[in-house]
Amino acid sequence: MKVKKAVIPAAGFGTRLLPYTKAQPKEMVCIYNKPSIQHVVEEAVNAGIEDILIIISRNKNSIEDHFDSVPELEKALKDKGKDDYLKEVQEISNLGNMHFIRQKEAKGLGHAIGMAEAFVGDEPFAILLPDDIMYSEVPVIGQLMKAYDEHGKSVLGVQPVEREAIRKYGIAGGKSLSDKDISVEVMVEKPEPEEAPSNLGILGRYVLTPSVFKYIKETKPGKGGEIQLTDAIEQQIHNEGVIAHSFDGIRYDIGNRLGYMIANLDYALRDEEVKGDLLEYIRTLNL
Ligand code: G1P
């Protein structure tokens, strides 16, 4: 069955970006020229996803507004002949069918995904975590969808992470099937490096079969007292098998200050209009 739906959980506090996130959703931080969540929605749409559910919480209405149309603004841009801006503004509100629901309490990623059951139904679906921004030729979620088509099993997007970073991620270990795919035998949420089954971090992209909803309901609070998605997917390993796919692309963790700065710099340096002047400015810093 083709993957046509995606879920983007965007209900977290954004603690690592305080005080910015005190009243602003962290998903609306600007990565060079657009809110981070727009980068993620575009990745999904470019991979052929048709319906997107964003799970929000209190104080996150600006995410909904961003994907809505704004007739007054469009009229003003049209009247002033600002066609480039008009096109960009209209494109955002035509990025696929956007759906929104609210997670009322912060009970963890697994719990948030569990709220998508009615939207997803009995189909495989994609998950994109908006703290992870991907820069790649082929959309990363599209690479995972292709792996799902090949294997017919849940697929986790992985890349090797530094030893000291292992405790920040879900880590997957297993048997190699090809140079990109492994059959997952064990997954652990944020292990200590010495207890990790490998150095392959699950970096915010998944294609899951719908049985995960049953396992989420059975999952008890785990790491940090939260219902962990990793623990629910663990149950799929024993019952139907799970694949970890090493994706091609650069991944930015924009949920912290350094990752956010690096993403902004890299995206700006990819814009020919700005690149030259920006490099010249950096040279004046005499680092
Ligand atoms: C979540 C997941 C973790 C995954 C990570 C990727 O953790 O629980 O398994 O590796 O996202 O960014 P969080 O960063 O939300 O604590």
GROMACS .gro file of C-alpha atoms and ligand atoms in nm:
model
  303
    1MET     CA    1   0.000   0.000   0.000
    2LYS     CA    2   0.133   0.347  -0.091
    3VAL     CA    3   0.224   0.590   0.187
    4LYS     CA    4   0.004   0.898   0.143
    5LYS     CA    5  -0.026   1.037   0.496
    6ALA     CA    6   0.224   1.199   0.727
    7VAL     CA    7   0.215   1.297   1.092
    8ILE     CA    8   0.424   1.582   1.234
    9PRO     CA    9   0.423   1.605   1.614
   10ALA     CA   10   0.467   1.971   1.709
   11ALA     CA   11   0.337   1.986   2.064
   12GLY     CA   12   0.664   2.006   2.262
   13PHE     CA   13   0.774   2.302   2.475
   14GLY     CA   14   1.101   2.378   2.297
   15THR     CA   15   1.287   2.405   2.627
   16ARG     CA   16   1.631   2.411   2.467
   17LEU     CA   17   1.540   2.727   2.272
   18LEU     CA   18   1.405   2.927   2.568
   19PRO     CA   19   1.342   3.217   2.607
   20TYR     CA   20   1.248   3.236   2.235
   21THR     CA   21   0.995   2.957   2.284
   22LYS     CA   22   0.823   3.112   2.586
   23ALA     CA   23   0.534   3.232   2.370
   24GLN     CA   24   0.641   3.123   2.017
   25PRO     CA   25   0.625   2.767   1.884
   26LYS     CA   26   0.975   2.630   1.830
   27GLU     CA   27   0.851   2.495   1.495
   28MET     CA   28   0.814   2.856   1.378
   29VAL     CA   29   1.182   2.950   1.425
   30CYS     CA   30   1.311   3.085   1.099
   31ILE     CA   31   1.566   2.868   0.921
   32TYR     CA   32   1.711   3.124   0.686
   33ASN     CA   33   1.399   3.227   0.496
   34LYS     CA   34   1.110   3.015   0.621
   35PRO     CA   35   0.977   2.864   0.944
   36SER     CA   36   1.139   2.532   1.021
   37ILE     CA   37   0.809   2.346   0.995
   38GLN     CA   38   0.765   2.464   0.637
   39HIS     CA   39   1.094   2.294   0.544
   40VAL     CA   40   0.954   1.971   0.693
   41VAL     CA   41   0.611   1.997   0.527
   42GLU     CA   42   0.783   2.063   0.191
   43GLU     CA   43   0.997   1.752   0.238
   44ALA     CA   44   0.679   1.544   0.284
   45VAL     CA   45   0.495   1.703  -0.009
   46ASN     CA   46   0.799   1.664  -0.237
   47ALA     CA   47   0.797   1.293  -0.152
   48GLY     CA   48   0.435   1.260  -0.268
   49ILE     CA   49   0.255   1.282   0.067
   50GLU     CA   50  -0.100   1.413   0.022
   51ASP     CA   51  -0.240   1.451   0.374
   52ILE     CA   52  -0.047   1.592   0.669
   53LEU     CA   53  -0.159   1.592   1.031
   54ILE     CA   54   0.022   1.832   1.263
   55ILE     CA   55  -0.022   1.765   1.632
   56ILE     CA   56  -0.010   2.097   1.813
   57SER     CA   57  -0.076   2.224   2.165
   58ARG     CA   58  -0.163   2.551   2.337
   59ASN     CA   59   0.020   2.859   2.200
   60LYS     CA   60   0.084   2.694   1.864
   61ASN     CA   61  -0.192   2.853   1.658
   62SER     CA   62   0.057   3.042   1.443
   63ILE     CA   63   0.150   2.707   1.285
   64GLU     CA   64  -0.209   2.667   1.166
   65ASP     CA   65  -0.218   3.028   1.046
   66HIS     CA   66   0.102   2.983   0.848
   67PHE     CA   67  -0.054   2.717   0.624
   68ASP     CA   68  -0.384   2.905   0.582
   69SER     CA   69  -0.453   3.155   0.304
   70VAL     CA   70  -0.451   3.529   0.377
   71PRO     CA   71  -0.676   3.699   0.118
   72GLU     CA   72  -0.601   4.057   0.241
   73LEU     CA   73  -0.225   4.002   0.213
   74GLU     CA   74  -0.260   3.836  -0.127
   75LYS     CA   75  -0.469   4.127  -0.255
   76ALA     CA   76  -0.217   4.382  -0.125
   77LEU     CA   77   0.074   4.198  -0.289
   78LYS     CA   78  -0.118   4.171  -0.616
   79ASP     CA   79  -0.209   4.542  -0.614
   80LYS     CA   80   0.156   4.636  -0.557
   81GLY     CA   81   0.277   4.400  -0.831
   82LYS     CA   82   0.486   4.196  -0.587
   83ASP     CA   83   0.430   3.877  -0.781
   84ASP     CA   84   0.724   3.679  -0.640
   85TYR     CA   85   0.603   3.721  -0.283
   86LEU     CA   86   0.245   3.653  -0.390
   87LYS     CA   87   0.347   3.324  -0.550
   88GLU     CA   88   0.539   3.216  -0.239
   89VAL     CA   89   0.254   3.307  -0.005
   90GLN     CA   90   0.000   3.120  -0.218
   91GLU     CA   91   0.222   2.815  -0.251
   92ILE     CA   92   0.236   2.770   0.126
   93SER     CA   93  -0.141   2.746   0.153
   94ASN     CA   94  -0.153   2.489  -0.128
   95LEU     CA   95   0.102   2.248   0.017
   96GLY     CA   96  -0.133   1.953   0.047
   97ASN     CA   97  -0.423   1.884   0.281
   98MET     CA   98  -0.329   2.010   0.626
   99HIS     CA   99  -0.502   1.877   0.936
  100PHE     CA  100  -0.449   1.981   1.298
  101ILE     CA  101  -0.529   1.830   1.636
  102ARG     CA  102  -0.424   1.923   1.987
  103GLN     CA  103  -0.235   1.716   2.237
  104LYS     CA  104  -0.368   1.842   2.570
  105GLU     CA  105  -0.091   1.707   2.794
  106ALA     CA  106   0.277   1.648   2.722
  107LYS     CA  107   0.294   1.271   2.772
  108GLY     CA  108   0.565   1.190   2.521
  109LEU     CA  109   0.622   1.127   2.152
  110GLY     CA  110   0.450   0.785   2.157
  111HIS     CA  111   0.140   0.939   2.311
  112ALA     CA  112   0.137   1.221   2.053
  113ILE     CA  113   0.162   0.974   1.764
  114GLY     CA  114  -0.115   0.764   1.923
  115MET     CA  115  -0.345   1.062   1.872
  116ALA     CA  116  -0.308   1.021   1.495
  117GLU     CA  117  -0.484   0.682   1.484
  118ALA     CA  118  -0.820   0.805   1.349
  119PHE     CA  119  -0.642   1.016   1.084
  120VAL     CA  120  -0.412   0.734   0.972
  121GLY     CA  121  -0.661   0.445   0.981
  122ASP     CA  122  -0.531   0.113   0.853
  123GLU     CA  123  -0.250   0.243   0.629
  124PRO     CA  124   0.128   0.275   0.652
  125PHE     CA  125   0.220   0.635   0.732
  126ALA     CA  126   0.518   0.868   0.762
  127ILE     CA  127   0.637   1.055   1.070
  128LEU     CA  128   0.859   1.362   1.047
  129LEU     CA  129   0.995   1.516   1.367
  130PRO     CA  130   1.027   1.889   1.306
  131ASP     CA  131   1.342   1.936   1.518
  132ASP     CA  132   1.523   1.748   1.245
  133ILE     CA  133   1.561   1.940   0.919
  134MET     CA  134   1.695   1.746   0.623
  135TYR     CA  135   1.888   1.876   0.325
  136SER     CA  136   1.906   1.617   0.049
  137GLU     CA  137   1.865   1.564  -0.323
  138VAL     CA  138   1.586   1.307  -0.281
  139PRO     CA  139   1.355   1.390   0.014
  140VAL     CA  140   1.467   1.178   0.310
  141ILE     CA  141   1.112   1.065   0.387
  142GLY     CA  142   1.082   0.961   0.019
  143GLN     CA  143   1.395   0.743   0.061
  144LEU     CA  144   1.225   0.571   0.356
  145MET     CA  145   0.900   0.531   0.160
  146LYS     CA  146   1.097   0.353  -0.114
  147ALA     CA  147   1.252   0.120   0.145
  148TYR     CA  148   0.901   0.054   0.280
  149ASP     CA  149   0.784  -0.039  -0.073
  150GLU     CA  150   1.071  -0.289  -0.094
  151HIS     CA  151   1.033  -0.452   0.248
  152GLY     CA  152   0.668  -0.392   0.348
  153LYS     CA  153   0.782  -0.331   0.708
  154SER     CA  154   0.822  -0.026   0.931
  155VAL     CA  155   1.133   0.173   0.835
  156LEU     CA  156   1.346   0.396   1.061
  157GLY     CA  157   1.574   0.662   0.912
  158VAL     CA  158   1.921   0.625   1.066
  159GLN     CA  159   2.271   0.766   1.041
  160PRO     CA  160   2.579   0.703   1.257
  161VAL     CA  161   2.610   0.947   1.548
  162GLU     CA  162   2.913   1.042   1.759
  163ARG     CA  163   2.967   0.828   2.067
  164GLU     CA  164   2.894   1.116   2.305
  165ALA     CA  165   2.566   1.193   2.120
  166ILE     CA  166   2.429   0.839   2.156
  167ARG     CA  167   2.241   0.928   2.474
  168LYS     CA  168   2.036   1.189   2.281
  169TYR     CA  169   1.872   0.942   2.040
  170GLY     CA  170   1.681   0.623   1.988
  171ILE     CA  171   1.948   0.373   1.878
  172ALA     CA  172   1.884   0.071   1.653
  173GLY     CA  173   2.100  -0.239   1.612
  174GLY     CA  174   2.062  -0.553   1.400
  175LYS     CA  175   2.174  -0.760   1.101
  176SER     CA  176   2.287  -0.603   0.779
  177LEU     CA  177   2.069  -0.679   0.474
  178SER     CA  178   2.248  -0.452   0.224
  179ASP     CA  179   2.480  -0.151   0.241
  180LYS     CA  180   2.185   0.072   0.341
  181ASP     CA  181   1.937  -0.155   0.521
  182ILE     CA  182   1.952  -0.351   0.841
  183SER     CA  183   1.695  -0.583   0.990
  184VAL     CA  184   1.647  -0.434   1.336
  185GLU     CA  185   1.691  -0.668   1.632
  186VAL     CA  186   1.697  -0.418   1.914
  187MET     CA  187   1.608  -0.053   1.974
  188VAL     CA  188   1.680   0.150   2.285
  189GLU     CA  189   1.568   0.504   2.367
  190LYS     CA  190   1.864   0.724   2.466
  191PRO     CA  191   2.102   0.458   2.602
  192GLU     CA  192   2.438   0.529   2.765
  193PRO     CA  193   2.708   0.484   2.495
  194GLU     CA  194   2.846   0.170   2.664
  195GLU     CA  195   2.503   0.006   2.661
  196ALA     CA  196   2.406   0.102   2.305
  197PRO     CA  197   2.350  -0.177   2.049
  198SER     CA  198   2.524   0.031   1.776
  199ASN     CA  199   2.599   0.393   1.685
  200LEU     CA  200   2.299   0.422   1.449
  201GLY     CA  201   2.077   0.705   1.568
  202ILE     CA  202   1.711   0.726   1.466
  203LEU     CA  203   1.703   1.081   1.331
  204GLY     CA  204   1.343   1.192   1.321
  205ARG     CA  205   1.207   1.013   1.013
  206TYR     CA  206   0.992   0.698   1.018
  207VAL     CA  207   0.750   0.506   0.797
  208LEU     CA  208   0.539   0.286   1.023
  209THR     CA  209   0.279   0.019   0.973
  210PRO     CA  210  -0.048   0.094   1.157
  211SER     CA  211   0.000  -0.188   1.411
  212VAL     CA  212   0.211   0.065   1.602
  213PHE     CA  213  -0.112   0.214   1.743
  214LYS     CA  214  -0.193  -0.111   1.921
  215TYR     CA  215   0.158  -0.120   2.071
  216ILE     CA  216   0.144   0.246   2.175
  217LYS     CA  217  -0.168   0.165   2.380
  218GLU     CA  218   0.021  -0.117   2.552
  219THR     CA  219   0.336   0.088   2.612
  220LYS     CA  220   0.406   0.195   2.970
  221PRO     CA  221   0.591   0.522   3.042
  222GLY     CA  222   0.963   0.465   2.975
  223LYS     CA  223   1.266   0.697   2.955
  224GLY     CA  224   1.186   1.030   3.124
  225GLY     CA  225   0.846   0.897   3.242
  226GLU     CA  226   0.706   0.947   2.891
  227ILE     CA  227   0.531   0.708   2.649
  228GLN     CA  228   0.816   0.648   2.406
  229LEU     CA  229   0.758   0.580   2.036
  230THR     CA  230   1.082   0.377   2.035
  231ASP     CA  231   0.934   0.134   2.291
  232ALA     CA  232   0.618   0.084   2.082
  233ILE     CA  233   0.819   0.020   1.763
  234GLU     CA  234   1.032  -0.230   1.962
  235GLN     CA  235   0.718  -0.447   1.982
  236GLN     CA  236   0.691  -0.448   1.603
  237ILE     CA  237   1.040  -0.603   1.578
  238HIS     CA  238   0.924  -0.924   1.744
  239ASN     CA  239   0.592  -0.946   1.561
  240GLU     CA  240   0.645  -0.826   1.206
  241GLY     CA  241   1.002  -0.702   1.165
  242VAL     CA  242   1.145  -0.349   1.134
  243ILE     CA  243   1.405  -0.209   0.893
  244ALA     CA  244   1.660   0.066   0.964
  245HIS     CA  245   1.756   0.253   0.647
  246SER     CA  246   2.070   0.470   0.625
  247PHE     CA  247   1.946   0.773   0.439
  248ASP     CA  248   2.147   1.014   0.222
  249GLY     CA  249   2.135   1.375   0.329
  250ILE     CA  250   2.249   1.630   0.583
  251ARG     CA  251   2.047   1.640   0.900
  252TYR     CA  252   2.032   1.950   1.122
  253ASP     CA  253   1.917   1.931   1.483
  254ILE     CA  254   1.759   2.275   1.507
  255GLY     CA  255   1.616   2.219   1.854
  256ASN     CA  256   1.932   2.359   2.014
  257ARG     CA  257   2.119   2.688   1.965
  258LEU     CA  258   2.428   2.555   1.789
  259GLY     CA  259   2.237   2.329   1.548
  260TYR     CA  260   2.000   2.615   1.474
  261MET     CA  261   2.290   2.854   1.393
  262ILE     CA  262   2.466   2.598   1.171
  263ALA     CA  263   2.143   2.532   0.976
  264ASN     CA  264   2.090   2.904   0.919
  265LEU     CA  265   2.446   2.954   0.800
  266ASP     CA  266   2.439   2.656   0.563
  267TYR     CA  267   2.102   2.752   0.412
  268ALA     CA  268   2.218   3.111   0.363
  269LEU     CA  269   2.539   2.992   0.197
  270ARG     CA  270   2.328   2.792  -0.051
  271ASP     CA  271   2.159   3.113  -0.169
  272GLU     CA  272   2.374   3.262  -0.445
  273GLU     CA  273   2.224   3.608  -0.381
  274VAL     CA  274   2.361   3.617  -0.027
  275LYS     CA  275   2.656   3.377  -0.033
  276GLY     CA  276   2.926   3.618  -0.158
  277ASP     CA  277   2.849   3.899   0.088
  278LEU     CA  278   2.805   3.658   0.376
  279LEU     CA  279   3.143   3.495   0.313
  280GLU     CA  280   3.302   3.836   0.287
  281TYR     CA  281   3.151   3.932   0.622
  282ILE     CA  282   3.273   3.608   0.781
  283ARG     CA  283   3.627   3.684   0.656
  284THR     CA  284   3.619   4.023   0.829
  285LEU     CA  285   3.570   3.842   1.160
  286ASN     CA  286   3.937   3.730   1.146
  287LEU     CA  287   3.863   3.405   1.328
  288G1P     C1  288   1.304   1.184   1.973
  288G1P     C2  289   1.295   1.031   1.978
  288G1P     C3  290   1.432   0.968   1.959
  288G1P     C4  291   1.493   1.018   1.828
  288G1P     C5  292   1.498   1.174   1.828
  288G1P     C6  293   1.545   1.225   1.692
  288G1P     O1  294   1.373   1.230   2.086
  288G1P     O2  295   1.238   0.992   2.103
  288G1P     O3  296   1.420   0.827   1.955
  288G1P     O4  297   1.621   0.964   1.810
  288G1P     O5  298   1.370   1.229   1.855
  288G1P     O6  299   1.560   1.363   1.692
  288G1P     P1  300   1.369   1.386   2.133
  288G1P     O7  301   1.479   1.455   2.056
  288G1P     O8  302   1.233   1.437   2.101
  288G1P     O9  303   1.396   1.382   2.281
   0.00000   0.00000   0.00000
